[in-house]
Coordinates of C-alpha atoms and ligand atoms in Angstrom, one line a residue:
M10 CA 136.6 128.3 93.3
P11 CA 134.0 126.6 91.1
H12 CA 131.8 129.1 89.2
S13 CA 128.1 128.8 90.3
N14 CA 125.2 129.9 88.2
L15 CA 123.0 129.8 91.3
A16 CA 121.5 133.2 91.9
I17 CA 122.0 133.6 95.6
R18 CA 119.0 135.2 97.3
Y19 CA 120.5 137.5 100.0
N20 CA 118.9 139.3 102.9
Y21 CA 117.2 142.1 101.0
H22 CA 117.9 144.6 103.7
L23 CA 121.5 144.4 102.6
D24 CA 120.5 146.3 99.4
E25 CA 120.0 149.3 101.6
I26 CA 123.4 149.2 103.2
K27 CA 125.8 151.6 101.5
P28 CA 129.6 151.3 102.0
N29 CA 130.7 153.4 105.0
N30 CA 131.6 156.7 103.3
I31 CA 133.8 157.8 106.2
L32 CA 136.1 154.8 105.7
T33 CA 136.0 155.1 101.9
F34 CA 136.9 158.8 102.0
N35 CA 139.6 158.2 104.6
Q36 CA 141.1 155.5 102.3
E37 CA 140.8 157.8 99.2
I38 CA 142.9 160.5 100.8
S39 CA 145.3 158.3 102.8
S40 CA 147.6 157.8 99.9
I41 CA 148.3 161.5 99.6
P42 CA 152.0 161.9 100.6
D43 CA 152.7 163.6 104.0
I44 CA 149.0 164.0 104.8
V45 CA 148.0 165.0 108.3
K46 CA 145.0 163.0 109.3
L47 CA 142.3 164.4 111.4
T48 CA 139.9 161.8 110.3
L49 CA 139.8 159.0 112.8
G50 CA 137.8 158.6 116.0
E51 CA 140.5 156.6 117.6
P52 CA 142.5 157.6 120.7
D53 CA 146.2 158.1 120.2
F54 CA 147.1 156.8 123.7
N55 CA 148.1 153.4 124.9
V56 CA 146.0 151.1 127.1
P57 CA 146.6 152.0 130.7
E58 CA 149.3 149.9 132.3
I59 CA 146.9 148.4 134.9
G60 CA 144.7 147.1 132.1
K61 CA 147.6 145.6 130.2
Q62 CA 149.0 143.8 133.2
A63 CA 145.5 142.4 134.0
A64 CA 145.3 141.0 130.4
I65 CA 148.7 139.5 130.7
A66 CA 147.8 137.8 134.0
S67 CA 144.6 136.5 132.5
I68 CA 146.6 134.7 129.7
E69 CA 149.3 133.5 132.2
N70 CA 146.5 132.1 134.4
N71 CA 145.0 130.1 131.5
D72 CA 141.8 132.2 131.7
S73 CA 140.8 130.7 128.4
H74 CA 137.3 129.2 128.7
Y75 CA 133.8 130.3 127.8
A76 CA 132.8 133.1 130.1
P77 CA 129.2 133.7 131.1
G78 CA 127.3 135.1 128.1
T79 CA 126.7 138.4 129.8
G80 CA 130.4 138.7 130.6
S81 CA 132.6 137.8 133.5
E82 CA 131.2 138.4 136.9
A83 CA 134.2 140.5 137.8
L84 CA 133.7 142.8 134.9
R85 CA 130.0 143.2 135.4
K86 CA 130.7 144.2 139.0
A87 CA 133.4 146.6 137.9
I88 CA 131.0 148.2 135.5
A89 CA 128.3 148.5 138.1
D90 CA 130.8 150.2 140.4
F91 CA 131.9 152.6 137.6
L92 CA 128.3 153.6 136.8
K93 CA 127.6 154.2 140.5
V94 CA 130.8 156.1 141.3
R95 CA 130.9 158.2 138.1
Y96 CA 127.2 158.8 137.3
Q97 CA 125.3 157.7 140.4
L98 CA 123.4 155.0 138.5
T99 CA 122.5 151.8 140.2
Y100 CA 122.4 148.6 138.2
S101 CA 122.6 145.0 139.3
P102 CA 125.6 143.2 137.9
D103 CA 123.6 139.9 137.7
Q104 CA 120.4 141.1 136.0
E105 CA 121.0 144.5 134.4
I106 CA 124.5 144.6 132.7
V107 CA 125.7 142.8 129.6
V108 CA 129.3 143.0 128.4
T109 CA 129.4 143.4 124.6
I110 CA 132.0 143.4 121.8
G111 CA 132.5 147.2 121.8
A112 CA 129.7 149.7 121.8
T113 CA 129.1 148.6 118.2
E114 CA 127.7 145.2 119.3
A115 CA 125.7 147.0 122.0
I116 CA 124.0 149.2 119.3
Y117 CA 123.2 146.1 117.2
A118 CA 122.0 143.9 120.1
S119 CA 119.8 146.7 121.6
L120 CA 118.1 147.6 118.3
N121 CA 117.8 143.9 117.3
A122 CA 116.0 143.1 120.6
L123 CA 113.5 146.0 120.0
L124 CA 112.8 146.3 116.3
N125 CA 110.3 144.6 114.1
P126 CA 110.2 145.5 110.4
G127 CA 108.6 148.9 109.8
D128 CA 109.3 150.2 113.4
K129 CA 110.5 153.7 113.5
V130 CA 113.6 154.9 115.3
L131 CA 114.2 158.6 116.0
I132 CA 117.8 159.6 115.2
P133 CA 119.0 163.2 115.9
T134 CA 121.4 164.2 113.2
P135 CA 124.2 164.9 112.3
T136 CA 125.3 161.7 114.0
F137 CA 127.4 158.5 114.0
P138 CA 126.2 156.8 110.8
L139 CA 126.1 153.3 112.2
Y140 CA 122.7 153.9 113.9
E141 CA 120.9 154.4 110.6
T142 CA 122.7 151.5 109.0
V143 CA 121.7 149.1 111.7
V144 CA 118.1 150.3 111.8
R145 CA 117.9 149.7 108.0
M146 CA 119.6 146.3 108.3
L147 CA 116.9 145.3 110.8
G148 CA 114.1 146.5 108.5
G149 CA 113.3 149.5 110.7
V150 CA 112.7 153.0 109.5
P151 CA 115.1 155.7 110.6
I152 CA 113.5 159.1 111.2
N153 CA 116.2 161.7 111.0
L154 CA 115.7 164.8 113.2
D155 CA 118.0 167.6 112.0
T156 CA 119.3 169.4 115.2
S157 CA 121.5 171.9 113.4
S158 CA 119.2 174.8 114.0
N159 CA 119.1 174.0 117.8
N160 CA 122.9 174.0 118.5
F161 CA 122.9 170.2 117.6
V162 CA 120.8 169.3 120.6
L163 CA 117.5 167.4 120.2
S164 CA 114.7 169.5 121.7
P165 CA 111.6 168.2 123.6
A166 CA 109.4 169.9 120.9
M167 CA 111.1 167.9 118.1
V168 CA 110.5 164.6 120.0
K169 CA 107.0 165.5 120.8
A170 CA 106.2 166.4 117.2
A171 CA 107.7 163.0 116.0
L172 CA 105.8 161.1 118.7
D173 CA 102.6 162.9 117.7
E174 CA 103.2 162.1 114.0
Y175 CA 104.3 158.4 114.2
G176 CA 102.7 157.3 117.5
P177 CA 103.5 153.9 118.9
A178 CA 105.4 153.0 115.8
V179 CA 108.3 154.8 117.4
K180 CA 110.1 152.0 119.2
A181 CA 113.4 153.7 120.0
V182 CA 115.1 157.0 120.2
I183 CA 118.9 157.2 119.9
L184 CA 120.8 159.8 121.9
N185 CA 124.6 160.1 121.6
Y186 CA 126.3 162.5 124.0
P187 CA 128.9 163.8 124.1
S188 CA 128.3 163.6 120.4
N189 CA 130.2 162.2 117.5
P190 CA 130.6 164.3 115.3
T191 CA 129.9 167.6 117.0
G192 CA 131.4 167.1 120.5
V193 CA 128.2 168.8 121.9
T194 CA 126.6 167.3 125.0
Y195 CA 123.3 167.6 126.8
S196 CA 122.9 169.4 130.1
A197 CA 121.0 167.8 133.0
S198 CA 118.1 170.1 132.4
D199 CA 118.1 169.2 128.6
L200 CA 117.9 165.5 129.5
Q201 CA 115.2 166.0 132.2
A202 CA 113.0 167.9 129.7
L203 CA 113.5 165.2 127.1
A204 CA 112.7 162.5 129.7
E205 CA 109.4 164.2 130.5
V206 CA 108.3 164.0 126.9
L207 CA 109.6 160.4 126.4
A208 CA 107.9 159.2 129.6
Q209 CA 104.6 159.8 127.8
S210 CA 105.6 157.1 125.2
K211 CA 106.8 153.5 125.2
A212 CA 109.9 154.3 123.2
V213 CA 113.1 153.0 124.6
V214 CA 116.1 155.5 124.7
I215 CA 119.3 154.0 123.5
A216 CA 121.8 156.3 125.1
D217 CA 125.2 155.9 123.5
E218 CA 127.4 157.4 126.2
I219 CA 130.7 156.0 124.8
Y220 CA 132.4 159.5 125.2
S221 CA 131.0 160.1 128.7
E222 CA 134.5 160.1 130.3
L223 CA 135.7 162.7 127.8
L224 CA 133.7 165.7 129.0
Y225 CA 135.6 168.9 129.6
D226 CA 133.4 171.3 131.5
G227 CA 130.9 170.0 134.1
Q228 CA 129.9 166.5 134.9
H229 CA 128.4 164.0 132.5
V230 CA 124.8 163.1 133.4
S231 CA 123.0 160.1 131.9
I232 CA 119.3 160.3 130.8
A233 CA 118.9 157.1 132.8
T234 CA 118.9 159.4 135.8
Y235 CA 115.5 160.6 134.8
L236 CA 114.1 157.8 132.7
P237 CA 115.6 154.5 134.1
E238 CA 112.8 152.2 133.2
Q239 CA 113.0 153.2 129.5
T240 CA 116.7 153.7 129.0
L241 CA 119.5 151.4 127.8
V242 CA 122.9 153.0 128.7
L243 CA 125.6 152.0 126.2
N244 CA 129.2 152.6 127.0
G245 CA 132.6 150.9 126.9
A246 CA 136.3 151.0 127.3
S247 CA 137.2 152.0 123.7
K248 CA 137.3 155.8 124.1
S249 CA 137.7 156.2 127.9
H250 CA 140.7 153.8 128.1
A251 CA 142.0 153.9 124.6
M252 CA 141.0 150.2 124.2
T253 CA 139.4 150.2 120.7
G254 CA 141.1 147.0 119.7
Y255 CA 140.2 145.1 122.9
R256 CA 136.5 145.4 121.9
I257 CA 134.9 145.9 125.3
G258 CA 131.5 147.7 125.5
F259 CA 128.5 147.2 127.7
I260 CA 124.7 147.8 128.0
A261 CA 123.0 148.6 131.3
G262 CA 119.2 148.7 131.6
P263 CA 116.1 147.4 133.2
T264 CA 116.0 143.6 133.8
E265 CA 113.1 142.9 131.5
I266 CA 114.7 144.6 128.5
M267 CA 118.1 143.2 129.3
Q268 CA 116.8 139.7 129.2
K269 CA 115.7 140.2 125.6
V270 CA 119.0 142.0 124.8
S271 CA 120.9 139.1 126.3
L272 CA 119.2 136.6 124.1
V273 CA 120.2 138.4 120.9
H274 CA 123.7 139.0 122.3
N275 CA 124.2 135.3 123.1
L276 CA 123.1 134.3 119.6
M277 CA 125.7 136.6 118.1
I278 CA 128.8 136.2 120.2
T279 CA 128.4 133.5 123.0
S280 CA 130.7 135.5 125.2
P281 CA 133.4 138.2 125.0
S282 CA 137.1 137.4 125.1
D283 CA 138.6 136.6 128.6
P284 CA 141.9 138.6 128.4
A285 CA 140.0 141.7 127.0
M286 CA 137.5 141.5 129.8
A287 CA 140.3 141.0 132.4
A288 CA 141.9 144.2 131.1
A289 CA 138.7 146.2 131.5
V290 CA 138.1 145.1 135.1
P291 CA 140.7 147.4 136.8
C292 CA 140.0 150.1 134.2
F293 CA 136.4 150.5 135.4
G294 CA 136.6 148.9 138.8
T295 CA 139.6 150.8 140.5
E296 CA 140.3 154.4 141.2
T297 CA 143.7 154.0 139.4
G298 CA 142.0 152.7 136.3
R299 CA 139.4 155.4 136.3
Q300 CA 142.1 158.0 136.8
A301 CA 143.6 157.0 133.5
S302 CA 140.7 158.6 131.6
V303 CA 141.3 161.8 133.6
E304 CA 144.8 162.0 132.3
M305 CA 143.9 161.5 128.7
R306 CA 141.0 164.0 129.0
A307 CA 143.5 166.7 130.2
A308 CA 145.6 166.2 127.0
Y309 CA 142.5 166.2 124.8
Q310 CA 141.3 169.4 126.5
I311 CA 144.5 171.3 125.6
R312 CA 144.1 170.2 122.0
R313 CA 140.4 171.1 121.9
D314 CA 141.1 174.6 123.2
Y315 CA 143.9 175.1 120.7
M316 CA 141.7 173.9 117.7
V317 CA 138.6 176.0 118.7
E318 CA 140.7 179.1 119.0
E319 CA 142.7 178.7 115.8
L320 CA 139.8 177.6 113.6
T321 CA 137.6 180.4 114.9
N322 CA 140.4 182.9 114.1
L323 CA 140.5 181.4 110.6
G324 CA 136.8 182.1 110.1
F325 CA 135.2 178.7 110.8
T326 CA 132.1 178.6 113.0
V327 CA 132.7 175.9 115.6
A328 CA 129.9 174.1 117.4
K329 CA 130.8 174.4 121.1
P330 CA 132.5 171.1 121.7
N331 CA 132.3 170.1 125.3
G332 CA 133.2 166.5 125.0
A333 CA 134.5 163.6 122.8
F334 CA 137.5 164.5 120.6
Y335 CA 135.9 166.1 117.6
I336 CA 135.5 169.6 116.2
F337 CA 132.5 170.2 113.9
A338 CA 133.5 173.3 112.1
Q339 CA 131.3 175.2 109.5
I340 CA 133.3 176.1 106.5
P341 CA 133.7 180.0 106.1
H342 CA 130.8 181.2 103.9
Q343 CA 133.0 182.6 101.1
Y344 CA 134.2 179.0 100.3
G345 CA 130.6 177.8 99.7
S346 CA 128.9 174.9 101.4
D347 CA 130.0 171.9 99.4
D348 CA 131.8 170.1 102.3
V349 CA 132.8 167.0 100.2
Q350 CA 134.5 169.2 97.6
F351 CA 136.1 171.4 100.3
A352 CA 137.4 168.3 102.2
R353 CA 138.7 166.8 99.0
D354 CA 140.5 170.1 98.0
L355 CA 141.9 170.5 101.5
A356 CA 143.3 167.0 101.4
Q357 CA 144.8 167.2 97.9
E358 CA 146.1 170.8 98.0
A359 CA 147.0 171.3 101.6
Q360 CA 147.5 167.7 102.8
V361 CA 145.0 167.9 105.7
A362 CA 142.5 165.1 105.9
T363 CA 139.1 165.8 107.5
I364 CA 135.6 164.2 107.1
P365 CA 132.8 166.0 105.2
G366 CA 130.0 166.9 107.6
S367 CA 127.3 165.7 105.3
F368 CA 128.5 162.1 105.9
F369 CA 126.8 162.4 109.3
G370 CA 123.4 163.1 108.0
P371 CA 121.0 166.0 107.6
G372 CA 122.3 169.2 109.3
G373 CA 126.0 168.3 108.6
E374 CA 126.2 169.9 105.2
G375 CA 128.7 172.7 105.0
Y376 CA 130.7 171.4 108.0
L377 CA 133.9 169.4 108.5
R378 CA 134.6 167.0 111.3
M379 CA 138.1 167.1 112.6
S380 CA 139.3 164.6 115.2
Y381 CA 141.9 165.9 117.7
A382 CA 142.8 162.4 118.8
T383 CA 146.2 163.1 117.4
S384 CA 149.3 165.0 118.7
L385 CA 149.4 168.7 119.3
D386 CA 152.3 168.9 116.8
D387 CA 150.1 167.4 114.1
L388 CA 147.3 169.8 114.9
K389 CA 149.7 172.7 114.6
T390 CA 150.9 171.5 111.2
A391 CA 147.2 171.1 110.2
I392 CA 146.3 174.6 111.3
S393 CA 149.2 176.2 109.5
R394 CA 148.4 174.3 106.3
I395 CA 144.7 175.2 106.5
Q396 CA 145.7 178.8 106.9
N397 CA 147.9 178.7 103.8
F398 CA 145.1 176.9 101.9
L399 CA 142.5 179.6 102.8
N400 CA 145.0 182.3 101.8
Ligands
PLP530 C1 129.2 157.4 118.9 C2 129.9 156.1 118.8 N1 129.3 155.0 119.2 C3 129.9 153.8 119.2 C4 131.2 153.7 118.6 C5 131.8 152.3 118.5 O1 132.6 152.1 119.6 P1 133.3 150.7 119.8 O2 134.7 150.8 119.3 O3 133.3 150.5 121.3 O4 132.5 149.6 119.2 C6 131.9 154.8 118.1 C7 133.2 154.7 117.5 O5 133.7 155.6 116.9 C8 131.2 156.1 118.2 O6 131.8 157.2 117.8

């Protein structure tokens, strides 16, 4: 490669993008021999058979051409069906649904369609760090709202205070429930109360509901039920159908916003991959496909119950996790509140890998995130090692 003296002038927003410290930390501790990893947000199940067969058939049938930019008609219909059957939400497959490359692209496309430099985005924390990164990349200003003193749920009063302070500069509010990293979710009445406050503004709610099928007690409700004209519902097959590598997500929202989102989406990806979309069609569009999530959920629930009980017995305070596959556990007081040091010691001395809570933003300090998307045997080993470590 010839050496160039040219000083390349990069997009200056990149200066604000820090390396993903979850991945860096995970890499740092992965080389420890015999480590049990509770770090990754990745299902340990296989893709449901009905999805695999559909992907194989798609390849055999030479389904290998550019699909419509918004995704195949069959998949948009299946998604509309899924949203109706599971959450009583009505969206037009032709006008109001876009198939994305995972929820990741859905987050980027939604924010890119909405934000101008300087626009503010309300982000309840602790949360999935990608939101803040994307907002910064687009020149927006993340406004972190620490929810730790309110059981990790954003209250209407917090939203109202932020709307009063920043006014129309608030372009979007991000809600993620069930939540990564806490597993906490919002009840129907929580959402209704938030919707009442948000209806007084022009802010768009980006509702990342990627864990909606992994809810243990009660029924998942979308904020779109109460605020349809101001909400973009983000979801996908990664967590519900253990299809992280297939990269299928989607956005559903009002026609007008979706037209803008589609423009951005088409610039970035043209169209999703045919076999991956084919796999997702029966997963969302048939009862058998939807049932696959129910089976995985039952396994996760056993693990959640085990982890909550054992960690509580060991002196951790656990945020009540009603969904997703994470435990957010406060380190027992006698061990201090330096979660990064505690997680590092736990990895090095006890061979149990967790993620420090402070990596998820304000309110996460003093906590550890533990993923139970791993076998019950591994969880049992982890608990017995944590017990020895504390002793
Ligand atoms: C809250 C949340 N949103 C989005 C994603 C990304 O999902 P996908 O793999 O579909 O891009 C994740 C992945 O961990 C997540 O936890």
